[in-house]
Coordinates of N, CA and C in Angstrom, one line a residue:
X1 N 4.3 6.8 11.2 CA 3.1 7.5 10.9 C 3.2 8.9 11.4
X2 N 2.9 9.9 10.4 CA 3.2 11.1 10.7 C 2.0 11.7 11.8
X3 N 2.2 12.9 12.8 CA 1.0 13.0 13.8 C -0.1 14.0 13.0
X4 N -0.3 14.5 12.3 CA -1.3 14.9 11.2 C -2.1 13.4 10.1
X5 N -1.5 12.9 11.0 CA -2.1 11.7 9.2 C -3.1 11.0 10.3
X6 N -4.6 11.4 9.6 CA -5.6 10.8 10.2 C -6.4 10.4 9.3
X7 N -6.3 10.2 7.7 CA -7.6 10.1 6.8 C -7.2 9.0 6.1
X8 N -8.2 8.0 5.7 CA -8.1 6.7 5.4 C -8.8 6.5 3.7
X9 N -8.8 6.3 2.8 CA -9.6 5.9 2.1 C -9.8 4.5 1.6
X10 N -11.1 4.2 1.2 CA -11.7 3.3 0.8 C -12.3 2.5 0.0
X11 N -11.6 1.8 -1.1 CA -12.6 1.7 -2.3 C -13.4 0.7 -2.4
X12 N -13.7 0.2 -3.7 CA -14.8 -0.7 -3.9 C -15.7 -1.2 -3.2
X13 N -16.4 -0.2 -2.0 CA -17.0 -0.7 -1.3 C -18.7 -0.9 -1.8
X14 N -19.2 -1.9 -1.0 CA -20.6 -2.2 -1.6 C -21.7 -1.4 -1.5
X15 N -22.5 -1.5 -2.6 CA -23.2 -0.6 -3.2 C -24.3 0.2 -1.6
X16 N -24.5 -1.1 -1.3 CA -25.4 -0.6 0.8 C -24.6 -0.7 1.4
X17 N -23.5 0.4 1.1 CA -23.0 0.8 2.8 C -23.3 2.5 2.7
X18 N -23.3 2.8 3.8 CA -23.6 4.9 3.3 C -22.6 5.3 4.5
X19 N -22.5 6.2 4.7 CA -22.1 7.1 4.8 C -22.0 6.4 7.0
X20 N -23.1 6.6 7.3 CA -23.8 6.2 8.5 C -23.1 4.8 9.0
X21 N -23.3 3.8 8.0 CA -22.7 2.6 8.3 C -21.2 2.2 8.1
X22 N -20.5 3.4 7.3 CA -18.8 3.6 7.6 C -18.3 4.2 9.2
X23 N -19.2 4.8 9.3 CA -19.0 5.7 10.4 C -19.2 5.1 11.7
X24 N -20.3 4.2 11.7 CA -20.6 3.3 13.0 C -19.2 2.1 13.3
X25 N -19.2 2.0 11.9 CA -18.3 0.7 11.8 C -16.6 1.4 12.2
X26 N -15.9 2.1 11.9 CA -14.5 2.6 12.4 C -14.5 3.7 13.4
X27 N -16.1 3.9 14.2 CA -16.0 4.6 15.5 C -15.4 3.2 16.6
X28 N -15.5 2.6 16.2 CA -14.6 0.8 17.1 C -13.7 1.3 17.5
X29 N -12.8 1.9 16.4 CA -11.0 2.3 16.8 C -11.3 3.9 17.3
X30 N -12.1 4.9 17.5 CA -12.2 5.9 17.6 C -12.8 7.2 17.1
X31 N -12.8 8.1 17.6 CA -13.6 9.1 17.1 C -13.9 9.5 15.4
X32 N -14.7 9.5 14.9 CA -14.8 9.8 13.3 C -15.4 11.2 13.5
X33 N -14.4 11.4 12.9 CA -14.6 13.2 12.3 C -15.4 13.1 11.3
X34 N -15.4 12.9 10.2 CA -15.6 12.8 8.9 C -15.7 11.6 7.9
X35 N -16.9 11.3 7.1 CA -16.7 10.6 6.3 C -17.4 10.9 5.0
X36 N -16.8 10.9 3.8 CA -17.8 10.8 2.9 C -18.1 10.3 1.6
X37 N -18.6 9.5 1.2 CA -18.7 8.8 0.1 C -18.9 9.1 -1.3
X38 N -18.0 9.2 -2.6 CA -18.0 9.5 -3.5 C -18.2 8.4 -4.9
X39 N -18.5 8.3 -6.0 CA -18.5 7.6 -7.0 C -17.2 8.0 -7.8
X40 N -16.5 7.2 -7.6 CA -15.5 7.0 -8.3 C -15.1 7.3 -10.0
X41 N -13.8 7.3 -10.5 CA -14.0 7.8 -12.1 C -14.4 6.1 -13.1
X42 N -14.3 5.1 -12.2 CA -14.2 3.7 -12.6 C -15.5 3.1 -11.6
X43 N -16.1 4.1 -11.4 CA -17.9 3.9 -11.0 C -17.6 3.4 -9.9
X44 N -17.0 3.2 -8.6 CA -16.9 2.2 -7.7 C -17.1 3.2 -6.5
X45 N -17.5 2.9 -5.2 CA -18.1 3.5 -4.3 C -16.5 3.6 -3.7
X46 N -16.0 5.5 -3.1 CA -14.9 5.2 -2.8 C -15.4 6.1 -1.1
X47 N -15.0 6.0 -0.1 CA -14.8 6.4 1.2 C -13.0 7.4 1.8
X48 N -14.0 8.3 2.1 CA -12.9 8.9 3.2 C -13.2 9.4 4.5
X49 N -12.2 8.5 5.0 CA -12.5 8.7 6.9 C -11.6 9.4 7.5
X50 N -12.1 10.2 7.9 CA -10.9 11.1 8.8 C -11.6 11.0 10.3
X51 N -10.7 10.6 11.1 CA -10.3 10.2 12.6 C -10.0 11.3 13.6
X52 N -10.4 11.1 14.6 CA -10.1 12.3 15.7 C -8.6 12.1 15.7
X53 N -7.9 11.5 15.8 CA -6.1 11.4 16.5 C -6.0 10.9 15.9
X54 N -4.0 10.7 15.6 CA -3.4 10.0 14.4 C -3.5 8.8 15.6
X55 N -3.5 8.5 16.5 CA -3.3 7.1 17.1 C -4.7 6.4 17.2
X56 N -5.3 6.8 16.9 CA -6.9 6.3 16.3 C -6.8 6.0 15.1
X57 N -6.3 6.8 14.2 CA -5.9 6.3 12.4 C -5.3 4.9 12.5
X58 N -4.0 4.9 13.6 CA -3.3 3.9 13.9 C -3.6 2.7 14.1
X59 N -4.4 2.6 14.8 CA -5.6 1.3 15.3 C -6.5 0.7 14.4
X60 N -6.7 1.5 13.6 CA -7.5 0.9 12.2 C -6.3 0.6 11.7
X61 N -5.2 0.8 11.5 CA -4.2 0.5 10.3 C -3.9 -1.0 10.5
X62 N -3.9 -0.9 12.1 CA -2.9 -2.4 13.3 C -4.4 -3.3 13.3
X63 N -5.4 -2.8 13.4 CA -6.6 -3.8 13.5 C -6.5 -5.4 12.2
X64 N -5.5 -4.3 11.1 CA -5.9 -5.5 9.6 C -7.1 -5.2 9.1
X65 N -7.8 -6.3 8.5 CA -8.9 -6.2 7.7 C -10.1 -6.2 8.6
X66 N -10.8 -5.3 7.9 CA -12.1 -5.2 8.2 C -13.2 -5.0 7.4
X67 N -14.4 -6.0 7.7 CA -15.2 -6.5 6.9 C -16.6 -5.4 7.2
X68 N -17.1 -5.0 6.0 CA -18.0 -4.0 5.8 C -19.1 -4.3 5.0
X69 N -20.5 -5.0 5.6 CA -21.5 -5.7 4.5 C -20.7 -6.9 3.9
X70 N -19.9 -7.6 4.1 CA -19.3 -9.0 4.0 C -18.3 -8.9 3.1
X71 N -17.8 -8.2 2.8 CA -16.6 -7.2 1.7 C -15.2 -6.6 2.6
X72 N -14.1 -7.8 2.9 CA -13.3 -7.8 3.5 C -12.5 -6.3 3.0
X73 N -12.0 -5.6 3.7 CA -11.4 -4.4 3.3 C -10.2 -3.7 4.4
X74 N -9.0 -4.0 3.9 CA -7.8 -3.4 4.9 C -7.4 -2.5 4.2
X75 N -6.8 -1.2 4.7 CA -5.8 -0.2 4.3 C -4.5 0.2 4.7
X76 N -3.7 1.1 4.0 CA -2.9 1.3 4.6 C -2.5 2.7 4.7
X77 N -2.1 3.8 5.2 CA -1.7 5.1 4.5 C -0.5 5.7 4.7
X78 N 0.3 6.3 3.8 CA 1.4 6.8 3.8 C 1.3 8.2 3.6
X79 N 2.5 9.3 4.3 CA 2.6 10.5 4.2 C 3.4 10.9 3.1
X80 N 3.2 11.9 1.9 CA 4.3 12.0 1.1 C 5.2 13.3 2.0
X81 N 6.0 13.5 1.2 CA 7.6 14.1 1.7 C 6.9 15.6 1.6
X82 N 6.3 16.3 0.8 CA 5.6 17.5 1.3 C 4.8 17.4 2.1
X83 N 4.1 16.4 3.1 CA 3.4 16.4 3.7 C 2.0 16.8 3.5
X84 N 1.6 16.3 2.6 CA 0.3 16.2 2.0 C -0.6 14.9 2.1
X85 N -1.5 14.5 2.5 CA -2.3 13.4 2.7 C -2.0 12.6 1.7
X86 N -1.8 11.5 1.6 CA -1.6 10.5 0.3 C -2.2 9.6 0.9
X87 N -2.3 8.4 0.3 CA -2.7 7.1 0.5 C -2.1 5.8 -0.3
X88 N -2.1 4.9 0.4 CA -1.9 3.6 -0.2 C -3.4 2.6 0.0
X89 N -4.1 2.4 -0.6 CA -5.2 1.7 -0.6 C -4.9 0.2 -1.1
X90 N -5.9 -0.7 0.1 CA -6.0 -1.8 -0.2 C -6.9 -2.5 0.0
X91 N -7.3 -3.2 -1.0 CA -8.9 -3.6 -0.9 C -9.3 -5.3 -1.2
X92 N -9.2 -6.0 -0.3 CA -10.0 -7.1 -0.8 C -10.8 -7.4 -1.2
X93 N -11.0 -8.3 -2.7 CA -12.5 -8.2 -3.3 C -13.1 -9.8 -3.4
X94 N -13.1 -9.8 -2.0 CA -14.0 -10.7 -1.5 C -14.1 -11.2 -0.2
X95 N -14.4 -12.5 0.1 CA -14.9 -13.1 1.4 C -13.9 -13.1 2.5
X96 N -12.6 -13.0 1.7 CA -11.5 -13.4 2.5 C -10.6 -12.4 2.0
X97 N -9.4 -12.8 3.2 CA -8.0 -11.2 3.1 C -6.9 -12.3 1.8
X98 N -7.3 -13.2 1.0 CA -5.9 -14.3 0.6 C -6.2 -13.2 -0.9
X99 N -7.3 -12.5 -1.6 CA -6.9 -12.0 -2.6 C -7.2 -10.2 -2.2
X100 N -6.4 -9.3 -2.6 CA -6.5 -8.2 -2.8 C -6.0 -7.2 -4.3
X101 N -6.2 -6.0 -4.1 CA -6.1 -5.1 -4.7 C -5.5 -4.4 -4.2
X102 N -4.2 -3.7 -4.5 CA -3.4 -2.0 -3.7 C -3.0 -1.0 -4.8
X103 N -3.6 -0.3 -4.7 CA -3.5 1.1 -5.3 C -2.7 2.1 -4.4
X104 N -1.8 2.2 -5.7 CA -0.5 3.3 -5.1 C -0.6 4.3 -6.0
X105 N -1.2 5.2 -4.8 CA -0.8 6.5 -5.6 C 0.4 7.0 -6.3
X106 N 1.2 7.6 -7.3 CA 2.5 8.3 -7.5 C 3.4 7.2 -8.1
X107 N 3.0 6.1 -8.2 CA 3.7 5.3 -9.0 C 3.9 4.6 -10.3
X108 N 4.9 3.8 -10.4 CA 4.9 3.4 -12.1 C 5.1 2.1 -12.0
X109 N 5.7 2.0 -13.8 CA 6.4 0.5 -13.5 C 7.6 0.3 -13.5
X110 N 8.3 1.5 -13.0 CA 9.5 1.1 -12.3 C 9.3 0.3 -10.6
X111 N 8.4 0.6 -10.2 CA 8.1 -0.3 -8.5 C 6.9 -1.2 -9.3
X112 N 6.1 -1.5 -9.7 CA 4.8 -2.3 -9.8 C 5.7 -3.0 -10.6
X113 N 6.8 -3.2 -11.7 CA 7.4 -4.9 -12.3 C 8.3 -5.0 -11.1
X114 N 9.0 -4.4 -10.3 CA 9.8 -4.7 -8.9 C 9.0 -5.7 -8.2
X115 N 8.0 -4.9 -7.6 CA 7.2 -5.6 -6.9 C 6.6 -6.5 -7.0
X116 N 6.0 -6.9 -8.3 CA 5.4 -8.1 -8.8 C 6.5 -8.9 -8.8
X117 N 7.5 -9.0 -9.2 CA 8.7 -9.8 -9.5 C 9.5 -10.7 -8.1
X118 N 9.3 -9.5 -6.9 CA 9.0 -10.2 -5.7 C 8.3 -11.1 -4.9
X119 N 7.0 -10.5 -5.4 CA 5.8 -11.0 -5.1 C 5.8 -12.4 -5.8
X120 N 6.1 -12.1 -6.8 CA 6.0 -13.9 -7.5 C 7.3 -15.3 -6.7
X121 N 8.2 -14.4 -6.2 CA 9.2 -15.5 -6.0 C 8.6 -15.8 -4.4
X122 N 7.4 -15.5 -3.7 CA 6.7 -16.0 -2.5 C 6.1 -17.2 -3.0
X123 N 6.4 -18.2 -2.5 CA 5.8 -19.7 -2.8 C 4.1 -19.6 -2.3
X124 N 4.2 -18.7 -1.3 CA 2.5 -18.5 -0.6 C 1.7 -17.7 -1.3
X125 N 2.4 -17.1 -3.0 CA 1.7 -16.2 -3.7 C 0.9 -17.7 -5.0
X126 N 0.0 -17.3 -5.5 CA -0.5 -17.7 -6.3 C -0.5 -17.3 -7.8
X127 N -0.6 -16.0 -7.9 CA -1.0 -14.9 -8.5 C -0.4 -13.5 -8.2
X128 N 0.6 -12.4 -9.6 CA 0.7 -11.4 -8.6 C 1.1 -10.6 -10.0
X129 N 0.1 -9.4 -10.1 CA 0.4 -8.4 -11.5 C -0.1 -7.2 -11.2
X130 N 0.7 -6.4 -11.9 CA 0.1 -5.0 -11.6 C -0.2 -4.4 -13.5
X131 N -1.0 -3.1 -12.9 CA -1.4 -2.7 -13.9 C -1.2 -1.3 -14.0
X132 N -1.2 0.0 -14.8 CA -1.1 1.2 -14.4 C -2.6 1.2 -15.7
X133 N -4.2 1.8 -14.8 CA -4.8 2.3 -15.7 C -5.1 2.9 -16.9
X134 N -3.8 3.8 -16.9 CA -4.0 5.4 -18.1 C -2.2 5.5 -17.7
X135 N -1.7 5.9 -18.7 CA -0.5 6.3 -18.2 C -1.1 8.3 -17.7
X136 N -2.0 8.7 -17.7 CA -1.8 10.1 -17.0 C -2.7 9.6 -15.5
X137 N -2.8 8.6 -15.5 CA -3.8 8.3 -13.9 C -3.1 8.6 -12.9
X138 N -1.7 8.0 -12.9 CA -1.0 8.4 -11.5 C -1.2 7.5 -10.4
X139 N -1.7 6.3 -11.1 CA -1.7 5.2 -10.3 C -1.2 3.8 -10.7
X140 N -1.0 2.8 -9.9 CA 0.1 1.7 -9.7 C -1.5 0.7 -9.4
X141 N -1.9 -0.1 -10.0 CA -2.9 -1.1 -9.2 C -2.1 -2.5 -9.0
X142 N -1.8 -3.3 -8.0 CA -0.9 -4.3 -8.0 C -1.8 -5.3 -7.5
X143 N -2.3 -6.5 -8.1 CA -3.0 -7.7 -7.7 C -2.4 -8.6 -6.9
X144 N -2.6 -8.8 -5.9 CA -2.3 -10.3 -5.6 C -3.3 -11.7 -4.9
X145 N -3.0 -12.5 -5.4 CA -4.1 -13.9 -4.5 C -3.0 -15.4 -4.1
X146 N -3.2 -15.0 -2.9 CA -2.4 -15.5 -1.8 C -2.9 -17.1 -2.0
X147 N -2.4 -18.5 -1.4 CA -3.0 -19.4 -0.6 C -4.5 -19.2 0.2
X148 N -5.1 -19.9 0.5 CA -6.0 -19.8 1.4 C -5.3 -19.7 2.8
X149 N -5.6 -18.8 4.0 CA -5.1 -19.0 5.5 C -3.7 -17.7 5.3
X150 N -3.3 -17.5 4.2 CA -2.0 -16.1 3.5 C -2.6 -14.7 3.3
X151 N -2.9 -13.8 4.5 CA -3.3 -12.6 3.7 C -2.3 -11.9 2.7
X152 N -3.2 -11.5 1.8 CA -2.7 -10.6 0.8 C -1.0 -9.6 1.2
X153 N -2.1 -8.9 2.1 CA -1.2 -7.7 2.4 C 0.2 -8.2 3.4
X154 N 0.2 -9.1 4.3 CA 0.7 -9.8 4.8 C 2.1 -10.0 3.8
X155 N 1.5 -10.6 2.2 CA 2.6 -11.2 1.3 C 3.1 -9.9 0.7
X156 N 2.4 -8.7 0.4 CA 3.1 -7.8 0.0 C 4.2 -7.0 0.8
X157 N 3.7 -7.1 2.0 CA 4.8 -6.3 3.3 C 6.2 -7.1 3.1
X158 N 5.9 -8.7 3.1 CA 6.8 -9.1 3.1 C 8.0 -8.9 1.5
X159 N 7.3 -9.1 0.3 CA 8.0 -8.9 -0.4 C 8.4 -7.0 -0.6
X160 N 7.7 -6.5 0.1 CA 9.1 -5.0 0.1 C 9.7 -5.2 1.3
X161 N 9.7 -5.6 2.3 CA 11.0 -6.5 3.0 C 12.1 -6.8 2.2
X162 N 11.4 -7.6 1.5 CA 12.6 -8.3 0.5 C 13.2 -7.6 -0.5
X163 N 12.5 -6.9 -0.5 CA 12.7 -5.7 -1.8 C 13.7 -4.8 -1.3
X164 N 13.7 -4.4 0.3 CA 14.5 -3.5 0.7 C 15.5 -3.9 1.0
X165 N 16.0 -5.2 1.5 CA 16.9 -6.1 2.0 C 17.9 -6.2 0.4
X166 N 17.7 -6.3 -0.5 CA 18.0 -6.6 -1.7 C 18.3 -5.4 -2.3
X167 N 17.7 -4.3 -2.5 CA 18.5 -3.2 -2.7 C 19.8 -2.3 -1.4
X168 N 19.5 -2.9 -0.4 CA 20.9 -2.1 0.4 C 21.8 -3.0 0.0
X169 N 21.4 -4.5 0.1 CA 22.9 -5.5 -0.9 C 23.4 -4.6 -1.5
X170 N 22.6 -4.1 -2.4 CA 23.4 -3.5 -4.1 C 23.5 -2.5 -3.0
X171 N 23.4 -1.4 -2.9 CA 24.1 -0.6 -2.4 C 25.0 -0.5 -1.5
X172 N 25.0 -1.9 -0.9 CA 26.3 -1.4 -0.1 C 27.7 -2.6 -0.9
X173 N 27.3 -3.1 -1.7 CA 28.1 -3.8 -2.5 C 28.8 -2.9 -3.9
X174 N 28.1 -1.9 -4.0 CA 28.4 -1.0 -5.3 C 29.3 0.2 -4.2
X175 N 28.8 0.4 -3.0 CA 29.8 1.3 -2.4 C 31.5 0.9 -2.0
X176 N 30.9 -0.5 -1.4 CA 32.2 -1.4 -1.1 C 33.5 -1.2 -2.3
X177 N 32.9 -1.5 -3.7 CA 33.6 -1.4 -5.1 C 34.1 -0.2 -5.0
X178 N 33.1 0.8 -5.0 CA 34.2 2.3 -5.6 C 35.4 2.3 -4.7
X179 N 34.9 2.1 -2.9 CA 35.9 2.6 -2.3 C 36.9 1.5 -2.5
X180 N 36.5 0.2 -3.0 CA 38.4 -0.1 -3.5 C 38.6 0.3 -4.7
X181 N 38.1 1.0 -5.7 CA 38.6 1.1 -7.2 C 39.3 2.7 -7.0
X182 N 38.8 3.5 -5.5 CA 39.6 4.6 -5.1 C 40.7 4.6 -4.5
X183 N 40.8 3.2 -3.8 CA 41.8 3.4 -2.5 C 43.0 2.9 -4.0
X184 N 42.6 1.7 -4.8 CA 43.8 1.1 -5.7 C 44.4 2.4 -6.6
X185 N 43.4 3.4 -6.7 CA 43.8 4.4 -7.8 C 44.7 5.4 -7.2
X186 N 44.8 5.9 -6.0 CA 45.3 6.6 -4.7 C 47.1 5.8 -4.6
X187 N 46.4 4.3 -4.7 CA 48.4 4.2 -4.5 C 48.8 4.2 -6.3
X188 N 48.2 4.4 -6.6 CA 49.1 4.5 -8.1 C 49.1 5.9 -8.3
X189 N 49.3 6.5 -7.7 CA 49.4 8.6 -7.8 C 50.8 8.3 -7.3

């Protein structure tokens, strides 16, 4: 986590929460700078919290899910490579953490059929699709609904685990190749 990355966002959240009762609720993990609540382009109540310290951001991240007016809700956030606030949003839409929602900013379906493809070969997955809104949205929405007692996000961490474990294979199996199809081409000079 980068030491500037303090802001969190929040979607679908329920229609009575305001502004006041975001703020009470993530002063737990620490100071709240800022919060403020917007209506979304897909009508949905969206939240942004900005935190006194990135190790305050932190503590919300490591706390897991947290429940707001009875509307389970974890997040997560990531810094892009210019260092500009981004986010990865994750939202459960309902009673419990076994089904969620994660909205990725900057992505396609080159990662969202990856990841779903992952995600399905988890025996503790139930259910697992993504969708891209609008192709000019600029967003990745990826479903999943776990077992009961399986958080969501829990199953997603784990399948980009898998996801990353499985691409250095290929990469270091495609490296392994060249350097013998160089070393055999070298004794034939």
């Amino acid at each position: 986590m980068s030491d500037n990355l303090r802001s969190f966002k929040c979607i679908d959240l329920p229609e009575e929460v305001d502004e006041d009762a975001i703020s009470q609720y993530f002063s737990q993990h620490g100071d709240v700078e800022d919060v403020k609540i917007e209506i979304a382009e897909d009508d949905t109540l969206v939240a942004t919290v900005r935190m006194g310290r990135p190790e305050q951001a932190l503590a919300m991240l490591e706390a897991g899910s947290h429940v707001i007016s009875g509307v389970t809700i974890a997040m997560e956030e990531m810094e892009t490579d210019d260092g500009e606030d981004t986010f990865m949003t994750v939202v459960a839409q309902g009673v419990n953490a076994s089904i969620a929602t994660f909205n990725l900013k900057g992505e396609d379906h080159t990662l969202g059929n990856t990841v779903r493809y992952m995600l399905n070969k988890n025996p503790n997955v139930e259910f697992a699709g993504y969708s891209i809104p609008h192709p000019y949205s600029n967003l990745l929405k990826i479903r999943v609904q776990t077992k009961l007692g399986e958080a969501a996000v829990e199953s997603l961490k784990q399948s980009l685990r898998d996801l990353t474990d499985m691409t250095n294979h290929i990469l270091d199996t495609f490296t392994q190749q060249v350097d013998q199809y160089q070393e055999s081409n070298m004794d034939m000079s």
